[in-house]
Coordinates of C-alpha atoms in Angstrom, one line a residue:
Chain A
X1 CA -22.2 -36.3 49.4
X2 CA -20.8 -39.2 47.3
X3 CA -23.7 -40.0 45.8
X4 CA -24.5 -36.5 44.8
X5 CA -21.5 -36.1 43.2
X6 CA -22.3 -39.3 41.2
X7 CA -26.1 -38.2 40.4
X8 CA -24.3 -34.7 39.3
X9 CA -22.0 -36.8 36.5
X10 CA -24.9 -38.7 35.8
X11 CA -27.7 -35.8 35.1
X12 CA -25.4 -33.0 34.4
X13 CA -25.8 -33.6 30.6
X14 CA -29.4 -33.6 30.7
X15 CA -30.0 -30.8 32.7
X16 CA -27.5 -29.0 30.4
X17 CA -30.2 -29.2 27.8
X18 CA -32.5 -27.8 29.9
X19 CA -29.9 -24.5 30.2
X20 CA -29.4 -24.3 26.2
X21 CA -33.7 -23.9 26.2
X22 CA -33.7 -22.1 29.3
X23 CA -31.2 -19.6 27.9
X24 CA -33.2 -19.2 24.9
X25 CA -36.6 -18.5 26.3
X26 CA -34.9 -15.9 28.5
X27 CA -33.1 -14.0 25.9
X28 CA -35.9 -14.5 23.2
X29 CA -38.7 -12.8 25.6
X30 CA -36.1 -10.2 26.8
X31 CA -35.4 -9.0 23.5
X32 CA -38.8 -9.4 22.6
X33 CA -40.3 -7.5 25.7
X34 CA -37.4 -5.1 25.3
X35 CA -38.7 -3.8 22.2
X36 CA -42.2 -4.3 22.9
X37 CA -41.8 -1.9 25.7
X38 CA -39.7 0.5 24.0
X39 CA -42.9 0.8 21.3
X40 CA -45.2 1.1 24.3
X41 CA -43.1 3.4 26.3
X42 CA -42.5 5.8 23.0
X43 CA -46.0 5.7 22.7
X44 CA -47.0 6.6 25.5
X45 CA -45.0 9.8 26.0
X46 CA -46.0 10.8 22.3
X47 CA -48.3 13.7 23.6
X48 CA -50.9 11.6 21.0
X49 CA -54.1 10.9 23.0
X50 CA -54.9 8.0 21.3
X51 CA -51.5 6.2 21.3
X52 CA -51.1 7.3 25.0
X53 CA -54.4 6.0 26.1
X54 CA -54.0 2.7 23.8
X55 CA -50.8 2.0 25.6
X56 CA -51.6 3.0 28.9
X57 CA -54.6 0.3 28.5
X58 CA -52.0 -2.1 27.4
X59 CA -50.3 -2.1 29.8
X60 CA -53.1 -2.4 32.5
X61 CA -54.0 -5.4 30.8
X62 CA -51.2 -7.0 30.3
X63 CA -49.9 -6.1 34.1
X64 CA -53.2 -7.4 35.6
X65 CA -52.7 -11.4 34.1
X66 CA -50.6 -13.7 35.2
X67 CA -47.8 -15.1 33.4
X68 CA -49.0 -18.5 33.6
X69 CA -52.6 -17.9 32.4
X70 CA -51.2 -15.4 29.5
X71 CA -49.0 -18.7 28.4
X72 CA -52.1 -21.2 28.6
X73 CA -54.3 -18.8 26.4
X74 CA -51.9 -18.6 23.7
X75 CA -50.7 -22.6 23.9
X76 CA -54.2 -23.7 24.4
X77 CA -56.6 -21.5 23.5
X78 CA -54.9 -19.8 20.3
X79 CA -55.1 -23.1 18.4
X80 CA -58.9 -22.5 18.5
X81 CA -58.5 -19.2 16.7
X82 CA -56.8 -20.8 13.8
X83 CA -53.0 -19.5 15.4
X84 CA -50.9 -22.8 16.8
X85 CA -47.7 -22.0 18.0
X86 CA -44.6 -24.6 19.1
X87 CA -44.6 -24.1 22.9
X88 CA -41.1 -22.3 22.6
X89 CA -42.8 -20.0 20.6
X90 CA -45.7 -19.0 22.9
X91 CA -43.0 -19.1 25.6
X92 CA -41.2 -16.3 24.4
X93 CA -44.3 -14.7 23.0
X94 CA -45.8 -15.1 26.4
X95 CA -43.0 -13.7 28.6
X96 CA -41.9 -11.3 26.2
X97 CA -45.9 -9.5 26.3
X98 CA -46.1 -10.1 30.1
X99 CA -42.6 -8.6 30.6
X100 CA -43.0 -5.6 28.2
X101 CA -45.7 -4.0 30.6
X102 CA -43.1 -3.3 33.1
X103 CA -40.2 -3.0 30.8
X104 CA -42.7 -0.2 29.3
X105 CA -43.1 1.3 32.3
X106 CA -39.0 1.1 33.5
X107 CA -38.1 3.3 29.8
X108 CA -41.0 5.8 29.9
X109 CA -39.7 6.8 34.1
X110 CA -36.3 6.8 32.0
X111 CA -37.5 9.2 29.4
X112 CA -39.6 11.5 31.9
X113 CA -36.3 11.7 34.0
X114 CA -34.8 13.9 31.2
X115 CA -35.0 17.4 31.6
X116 CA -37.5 19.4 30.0
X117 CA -34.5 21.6 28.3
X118 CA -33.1 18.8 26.6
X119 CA -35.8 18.7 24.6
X120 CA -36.2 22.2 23.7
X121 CA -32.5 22.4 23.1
X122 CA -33.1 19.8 20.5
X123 CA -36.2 21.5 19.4
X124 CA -34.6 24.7 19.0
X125 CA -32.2 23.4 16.8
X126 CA -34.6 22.1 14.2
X127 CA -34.8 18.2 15.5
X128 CA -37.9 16.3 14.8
X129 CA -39.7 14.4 17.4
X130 CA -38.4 11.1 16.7
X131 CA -34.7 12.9 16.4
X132 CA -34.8 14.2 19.4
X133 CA -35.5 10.9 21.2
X134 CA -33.1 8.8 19.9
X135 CA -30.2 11.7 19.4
X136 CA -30.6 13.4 22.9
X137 CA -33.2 11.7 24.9
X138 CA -33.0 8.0 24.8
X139 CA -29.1 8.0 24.9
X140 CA -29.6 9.6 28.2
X141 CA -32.0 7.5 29.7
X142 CA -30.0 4.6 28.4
X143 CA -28.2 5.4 32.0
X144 CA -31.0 5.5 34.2
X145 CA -33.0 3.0 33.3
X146 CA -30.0 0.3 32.7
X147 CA -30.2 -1.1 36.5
X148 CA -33.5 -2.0 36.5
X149 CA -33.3 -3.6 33.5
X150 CA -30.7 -5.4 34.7
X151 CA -33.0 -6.9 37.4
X152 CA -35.5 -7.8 35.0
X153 CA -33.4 -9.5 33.1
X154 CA -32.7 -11.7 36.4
X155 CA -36.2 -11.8 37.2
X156 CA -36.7 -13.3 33.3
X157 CA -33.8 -15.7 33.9
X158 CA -36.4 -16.8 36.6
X159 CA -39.2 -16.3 34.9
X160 CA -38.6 -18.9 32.2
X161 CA -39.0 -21.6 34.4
X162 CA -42.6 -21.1 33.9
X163 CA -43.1 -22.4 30.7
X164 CA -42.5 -25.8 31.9
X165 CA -45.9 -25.9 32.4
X166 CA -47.0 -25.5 28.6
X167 CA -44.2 -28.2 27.7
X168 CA -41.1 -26.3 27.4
X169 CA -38.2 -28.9 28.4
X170 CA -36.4 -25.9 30.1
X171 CA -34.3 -26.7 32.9
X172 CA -37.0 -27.1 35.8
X173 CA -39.2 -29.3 33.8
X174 CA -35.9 -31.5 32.6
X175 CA -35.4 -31.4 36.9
X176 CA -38.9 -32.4 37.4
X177 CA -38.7 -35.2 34.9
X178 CA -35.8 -36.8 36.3
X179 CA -36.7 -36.4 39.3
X180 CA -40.5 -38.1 38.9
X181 CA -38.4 -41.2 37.1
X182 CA -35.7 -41.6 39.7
X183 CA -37.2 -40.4 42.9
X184 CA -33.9 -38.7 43.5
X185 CA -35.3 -35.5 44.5
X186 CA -32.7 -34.1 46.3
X187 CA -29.7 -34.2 44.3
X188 CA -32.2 -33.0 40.9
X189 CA -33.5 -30.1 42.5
X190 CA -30.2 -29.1 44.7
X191 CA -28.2 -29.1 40.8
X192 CA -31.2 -27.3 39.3
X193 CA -31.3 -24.5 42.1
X194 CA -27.5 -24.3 41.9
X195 CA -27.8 -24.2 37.9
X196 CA -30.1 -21.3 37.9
X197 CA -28.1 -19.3 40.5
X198 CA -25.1 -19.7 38.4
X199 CA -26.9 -18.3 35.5
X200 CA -27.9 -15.3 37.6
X201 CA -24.4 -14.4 39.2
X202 CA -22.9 -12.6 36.3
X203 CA -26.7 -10.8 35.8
X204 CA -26.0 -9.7 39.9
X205 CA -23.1 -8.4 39.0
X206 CA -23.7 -6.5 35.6
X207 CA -26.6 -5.0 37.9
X208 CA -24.2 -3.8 40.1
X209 CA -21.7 -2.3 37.2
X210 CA -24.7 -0.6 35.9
X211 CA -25.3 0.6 39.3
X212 CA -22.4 2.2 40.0
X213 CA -22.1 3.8 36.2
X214 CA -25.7 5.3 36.9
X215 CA -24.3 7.0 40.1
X216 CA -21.4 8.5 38.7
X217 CA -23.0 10.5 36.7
Chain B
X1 CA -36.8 40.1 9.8
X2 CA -39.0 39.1 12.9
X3 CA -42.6 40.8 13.3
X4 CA -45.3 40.0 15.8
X5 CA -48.4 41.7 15.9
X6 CA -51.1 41.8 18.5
X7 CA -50.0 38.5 20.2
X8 CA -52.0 37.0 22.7
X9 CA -51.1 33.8 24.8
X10 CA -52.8 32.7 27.8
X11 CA -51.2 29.8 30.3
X12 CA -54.4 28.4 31.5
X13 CA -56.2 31.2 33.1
X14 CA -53.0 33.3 33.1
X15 CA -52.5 35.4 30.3
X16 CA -49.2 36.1 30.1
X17 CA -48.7 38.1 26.5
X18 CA -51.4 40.9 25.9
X19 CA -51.7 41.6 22.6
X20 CA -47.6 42.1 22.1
X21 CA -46.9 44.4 19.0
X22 CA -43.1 44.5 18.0
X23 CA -40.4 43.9 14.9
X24 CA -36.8 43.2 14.8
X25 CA -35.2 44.3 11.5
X26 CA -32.4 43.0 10.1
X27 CA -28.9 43.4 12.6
X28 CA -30.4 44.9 15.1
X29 CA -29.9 44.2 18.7
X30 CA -33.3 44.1 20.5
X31 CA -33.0 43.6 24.6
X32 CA -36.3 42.9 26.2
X33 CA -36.1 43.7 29.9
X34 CA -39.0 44.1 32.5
X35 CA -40.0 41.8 35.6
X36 CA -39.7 38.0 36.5
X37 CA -42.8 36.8 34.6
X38 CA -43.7 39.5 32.4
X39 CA -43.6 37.3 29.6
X40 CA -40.0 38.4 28.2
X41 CA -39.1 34.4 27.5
X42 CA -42.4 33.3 26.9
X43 CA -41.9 35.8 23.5
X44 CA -38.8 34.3 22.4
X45 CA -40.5 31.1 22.7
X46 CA -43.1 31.8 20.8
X47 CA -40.8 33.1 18.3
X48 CA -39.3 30.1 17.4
X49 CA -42.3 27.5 18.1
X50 CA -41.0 26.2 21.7
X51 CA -44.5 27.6 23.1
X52 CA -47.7 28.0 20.9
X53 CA -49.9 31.2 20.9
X54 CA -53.1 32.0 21.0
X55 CA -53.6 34.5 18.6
X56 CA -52.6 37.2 16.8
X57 CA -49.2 36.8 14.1
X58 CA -45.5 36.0 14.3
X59 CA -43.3 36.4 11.1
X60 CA -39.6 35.1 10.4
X61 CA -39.0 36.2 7.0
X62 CA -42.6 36.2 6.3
X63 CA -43.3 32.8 7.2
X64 CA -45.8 32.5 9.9
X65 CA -44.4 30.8 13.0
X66 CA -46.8 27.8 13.8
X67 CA -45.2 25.2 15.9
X68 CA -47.6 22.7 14.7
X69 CA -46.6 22.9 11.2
X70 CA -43.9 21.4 9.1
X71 CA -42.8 24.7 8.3
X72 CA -41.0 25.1 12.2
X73 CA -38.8 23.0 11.2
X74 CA -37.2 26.3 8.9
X75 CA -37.9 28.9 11.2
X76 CA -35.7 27.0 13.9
X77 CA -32.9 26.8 11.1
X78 CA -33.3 30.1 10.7
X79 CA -33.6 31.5 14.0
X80 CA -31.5 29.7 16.4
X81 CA -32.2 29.9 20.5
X82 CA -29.6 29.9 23.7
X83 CA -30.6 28.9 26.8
X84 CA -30.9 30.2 30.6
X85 CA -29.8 27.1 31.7
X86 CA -27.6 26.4 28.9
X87 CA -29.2 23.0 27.6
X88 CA -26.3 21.4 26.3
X89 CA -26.6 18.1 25.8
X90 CA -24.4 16.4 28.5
X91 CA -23.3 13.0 26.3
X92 CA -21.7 15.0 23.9
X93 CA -18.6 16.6 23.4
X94 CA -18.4 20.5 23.0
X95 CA -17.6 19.9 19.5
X96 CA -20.5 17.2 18.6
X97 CA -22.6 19.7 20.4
X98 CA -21.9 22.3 17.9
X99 CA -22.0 19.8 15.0
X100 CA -25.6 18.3 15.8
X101 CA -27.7 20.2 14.0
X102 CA -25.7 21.1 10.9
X103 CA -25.4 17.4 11.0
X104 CA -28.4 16.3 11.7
X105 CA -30.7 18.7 10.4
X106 CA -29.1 20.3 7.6
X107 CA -27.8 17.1 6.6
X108 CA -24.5 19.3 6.2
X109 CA -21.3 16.5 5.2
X110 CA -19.7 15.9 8.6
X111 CA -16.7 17.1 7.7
X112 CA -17.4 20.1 7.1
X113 CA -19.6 20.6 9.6
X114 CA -16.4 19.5 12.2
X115 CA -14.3 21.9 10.6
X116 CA -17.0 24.7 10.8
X117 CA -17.4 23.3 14.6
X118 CA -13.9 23.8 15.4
X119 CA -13.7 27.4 13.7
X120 CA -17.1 28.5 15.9
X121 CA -15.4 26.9 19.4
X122 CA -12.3 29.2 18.6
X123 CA -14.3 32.3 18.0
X124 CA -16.2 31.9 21.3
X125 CA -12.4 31.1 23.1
X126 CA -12.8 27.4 23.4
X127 CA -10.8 25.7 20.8
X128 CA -8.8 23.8 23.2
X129 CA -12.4 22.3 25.1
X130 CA -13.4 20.6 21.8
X131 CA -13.7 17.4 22.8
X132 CA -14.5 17.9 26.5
X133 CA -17.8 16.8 27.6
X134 CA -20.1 19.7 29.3
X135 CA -20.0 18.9 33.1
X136 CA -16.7 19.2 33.0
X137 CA -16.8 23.2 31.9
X138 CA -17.8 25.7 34.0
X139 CA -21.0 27.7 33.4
X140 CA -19.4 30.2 31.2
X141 CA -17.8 27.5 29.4
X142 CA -21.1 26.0 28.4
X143 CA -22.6 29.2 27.4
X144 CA -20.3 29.9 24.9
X145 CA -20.5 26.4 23.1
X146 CA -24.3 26.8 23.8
X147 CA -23.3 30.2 21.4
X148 CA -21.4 28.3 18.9
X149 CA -23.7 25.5 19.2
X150 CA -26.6 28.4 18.0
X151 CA -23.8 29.7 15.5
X152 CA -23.7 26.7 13.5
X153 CA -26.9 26.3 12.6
X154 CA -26.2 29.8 10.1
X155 CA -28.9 31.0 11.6
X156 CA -30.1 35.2 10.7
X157 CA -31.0 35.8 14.1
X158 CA -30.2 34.0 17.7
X159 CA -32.5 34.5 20.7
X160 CA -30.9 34.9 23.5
X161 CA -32.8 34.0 26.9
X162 CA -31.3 35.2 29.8
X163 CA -27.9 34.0 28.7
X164 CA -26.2 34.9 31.6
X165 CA -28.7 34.5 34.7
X166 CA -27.5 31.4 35.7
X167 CA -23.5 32.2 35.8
X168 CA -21.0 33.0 38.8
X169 CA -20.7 37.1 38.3
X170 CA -17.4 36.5 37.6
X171 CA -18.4 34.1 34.6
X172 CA -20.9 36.5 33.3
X173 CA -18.5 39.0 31.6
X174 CA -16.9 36.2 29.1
X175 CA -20.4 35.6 27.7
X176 CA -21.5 39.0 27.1
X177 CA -18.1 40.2 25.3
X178 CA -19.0 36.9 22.8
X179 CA -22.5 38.2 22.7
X180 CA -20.8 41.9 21.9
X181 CA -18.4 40.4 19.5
X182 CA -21.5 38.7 17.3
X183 CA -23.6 42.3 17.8
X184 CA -20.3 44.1 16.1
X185 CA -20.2 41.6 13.5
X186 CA -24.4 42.0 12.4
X187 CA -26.3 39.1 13.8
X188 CA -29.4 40.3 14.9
X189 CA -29.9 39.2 18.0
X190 CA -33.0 39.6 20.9
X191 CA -31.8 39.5 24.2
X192 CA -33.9 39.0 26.9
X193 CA -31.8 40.1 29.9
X194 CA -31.0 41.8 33.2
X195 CA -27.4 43.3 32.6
X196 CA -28.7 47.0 32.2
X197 CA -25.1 47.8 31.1
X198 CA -25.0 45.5 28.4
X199 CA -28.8 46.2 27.1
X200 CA -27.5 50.4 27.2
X201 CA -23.8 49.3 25.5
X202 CA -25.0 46.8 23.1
X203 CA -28.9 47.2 22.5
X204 CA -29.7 48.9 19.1
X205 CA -33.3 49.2 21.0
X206 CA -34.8 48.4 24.5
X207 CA -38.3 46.9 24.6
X208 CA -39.8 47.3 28.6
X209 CA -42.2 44.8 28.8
X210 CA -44.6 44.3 32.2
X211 CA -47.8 42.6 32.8
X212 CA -47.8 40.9 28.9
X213 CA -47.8 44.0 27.2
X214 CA -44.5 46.8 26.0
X215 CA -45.4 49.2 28.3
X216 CA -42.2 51.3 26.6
X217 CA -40.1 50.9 23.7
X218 CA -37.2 52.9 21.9
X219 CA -33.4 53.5 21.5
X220 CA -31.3 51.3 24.3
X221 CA -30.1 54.9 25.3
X222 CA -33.3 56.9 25.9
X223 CA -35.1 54.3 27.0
X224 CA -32.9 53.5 29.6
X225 CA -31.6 56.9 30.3
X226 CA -35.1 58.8 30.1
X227 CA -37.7 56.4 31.0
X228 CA -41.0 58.1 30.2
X229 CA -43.3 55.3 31.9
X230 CA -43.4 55.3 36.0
X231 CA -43.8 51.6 35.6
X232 CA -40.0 51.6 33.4
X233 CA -38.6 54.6 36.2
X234 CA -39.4 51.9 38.9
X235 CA -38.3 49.2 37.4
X236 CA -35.0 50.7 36.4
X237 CA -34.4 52.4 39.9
X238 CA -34.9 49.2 41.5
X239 CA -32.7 47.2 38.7
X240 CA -30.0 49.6 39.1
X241 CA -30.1 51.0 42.9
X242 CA -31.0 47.9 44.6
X243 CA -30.5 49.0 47.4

């Protein structure tokens, strides 16, 4: 115990780098996919067949690959089109795309929750399309669809631990780094664990909060 | 003010409006009554654009009512809708209810638009409910900002869709002396409805519509009194004598 205690004073610091990038990647992709998926959810309850179908696709591709391969193709394999990106970059370009599919899908169950006479109420009254979603319809489903974003924001917090593999010195590739120099394997990945469920407490609980505001209606 | 001719619409295979004839001049109270699924509401909604039709011709003002054109947007200014189910919209006060469109829409300054708000909320008896948010008013309640709500919009004539179908019987009464009060003051209004006693107090004219087409049409009192149709005679006895 005493020597995990010591390892903890001694690695602390550089783990703590680790957090700033691993803190950064997560919030960079979730604002990212959170757009993203607001552009592909909008489209695809636009009653446009093109955007809908477009989307839908989108979203099947984008579902169907994994987060890993999506982050090798655009480290390693966009160079060769002419596009190189830092690896934080295609970190938070990578989760952000992979994460928009179900973001995308999280706001359009949102919007389709809202009743059909919301609409026409809006309608009725003159609104335009894009009016009537962000004055009646999206301020609505802001409520419903808060929880689960909630969780993906956790599951992102996870999530970003993946782009250790294209070079990002986030907090599990600073672990695995100090662990490979000082064997000390134990104490690293026991303070890294521990890091990361710290990070994820106060998401649990703003899950919760949203929970319980979604239920009271 | 309001003219269809010959207006067709079909739901699929359905065809629910059969070549539907009619006109609403200018402060007159028209009540459409006839069966569940006659098409009454499917005809206000094609007046204002909610629903498309098939063929045939709808005029507000002279302006053809197509909802796929720009031009809706002015017919829905102009002829303003309230609700079955009321349709407020629930994250809003009673007051920025009212205030939406003129706001929104007619880009009308706020503040005047909150002071018109205000003025509409006391003539339908809610001044005090301003800033209350719609669960928390009873059925009634909403109905009559869901009036004011139609109110601000200025509009020349308000649709009414079974305004009171979804109230307590004991709320229903409040509504209707609103909808009264508006009739006595000129807005022309079309009612689709079931209260008989309103349609013979209020209605300028009665429209019986069943199977898609006016099978009967005339003064609120002959029409209701002296049905001439079997199909209106039924439908009336039944209506009236449930029992």
């Amino acid at each position: 115990m005493q020597a995990f205690w010591r390892d903890t004073v001694e690695f602390f610091p550089i783990l703590m780098s680790g957090v700033a990038l691993t803190v950064i990647v997560t919030i960079g992709s979730l604002l990212l996919s959170t757009v993203l998926g607001l552009i592909w959810a909008l489209m695809r309850v636009s009653g446009i067949g093109v955007l809908t179908g477009f989307s839908g696709g989108l979203i099947n591709v984008i579902r169907g690959i994994p987060i890993i391969v999506l982050l090798f193709y655009l480290y390693f394999v966009m160079p060769e089109f002419g596009v190189t990106l830092s690896a934080l970059q295609a970190a938070i370009l990578g989760l952000g795309i992979a994460y928009s599919a179900y973001q995308a899908e999280n706001f359009r169950a949102g919007i389709e929750a809202i009743d059909k006479g919301q609409i026409e109420a809006a309608q009725a009254i003159g609104m335009s399309w894009w009016q009537t979603m962000r004055r009646v319809v999206l301020p609505q489903a802001v409520k419903i669809v808060l929880p689960p974003y909630g969780n993906v924001m956790i599951m992102m917090l996870k999530d970003s631990s993946q782009a250790s593999t294209i070079t990002v010195a986030e907090l599990a590739l600073q672990g695995k780094l100090i662990a490979s120099s000082t064997f000390k394997n134990t104490s690293v990945f026991t303070l890294v664990a521990l890091m990361y469920l710290t990070m994820s407490i106060p998401l649990i609980l703003l899950v919760r909060h949203f929970e319980k505001r979604a239920g009271q209606k | 003010m309001i003219e269809l001719s010959n207006v067709h619409k079909s739901f699929g295979k359905v065809e629910v409006l059969k070549g539907i004839t009619a006109s609403v001049e200018k402060g007159e109270v028209v009540c459409i009554i006839g069966p569940s699924g006659s098409g009454k509401s499917t005809i206000l909604r094609c007046i204002n654009g909610l629903e498309s039709y098939d063929s045939g011709d709808i005029l507000v003002e002279g302006a053809r009512v197509d909802r796929n054109a720009p031009s809706i947007v002015s017919v829905r200014t102009q002829v303003s809708m309230v609700f079955q189910r009321f349709n407020l919209f629930p994250h809003r006060t009673a007051l920025e209810n009212v205030i939406e469109g003129p706001v929104y829409v007619k880009k009308e300054p706020r503040v005047e638009a909150l002071e018109r708000g205000r003025a509409l909320l006391a003539r339908v008896g809610l001044a005090e409910k301003a800033d209350v948010h719609p669960p928390q008013l009873s059925g009634g309640q909403q109905q009559r900002v869901a009036i004011a709500r139609a109110l601000a919009m200025q509009p020349k004539a308000i649709l009414f869709d079974e305004p009171t179908s979804a109230l307590d019987p004991e709320l229903v009464g409040d509504v209707l002396s609103v909808m009264r009060k508006l009739a006595d003051d000129g807005m022309t209004m079309v009612v689709v409805t079931h209260e008989m006693a309103f349609a013979k107090d209020v209605a300028d004219r009665v429209l019986f519509i069943d199977g898609g087409v006016i099978v009967e049409q005339g003064p609120a009192k002959s029409v209701l009194n002296q049905p001439q149709h079997a199909r209106t005679q039924d439908f009336l006895r039944r209506v009236l004598h449930p029992l």
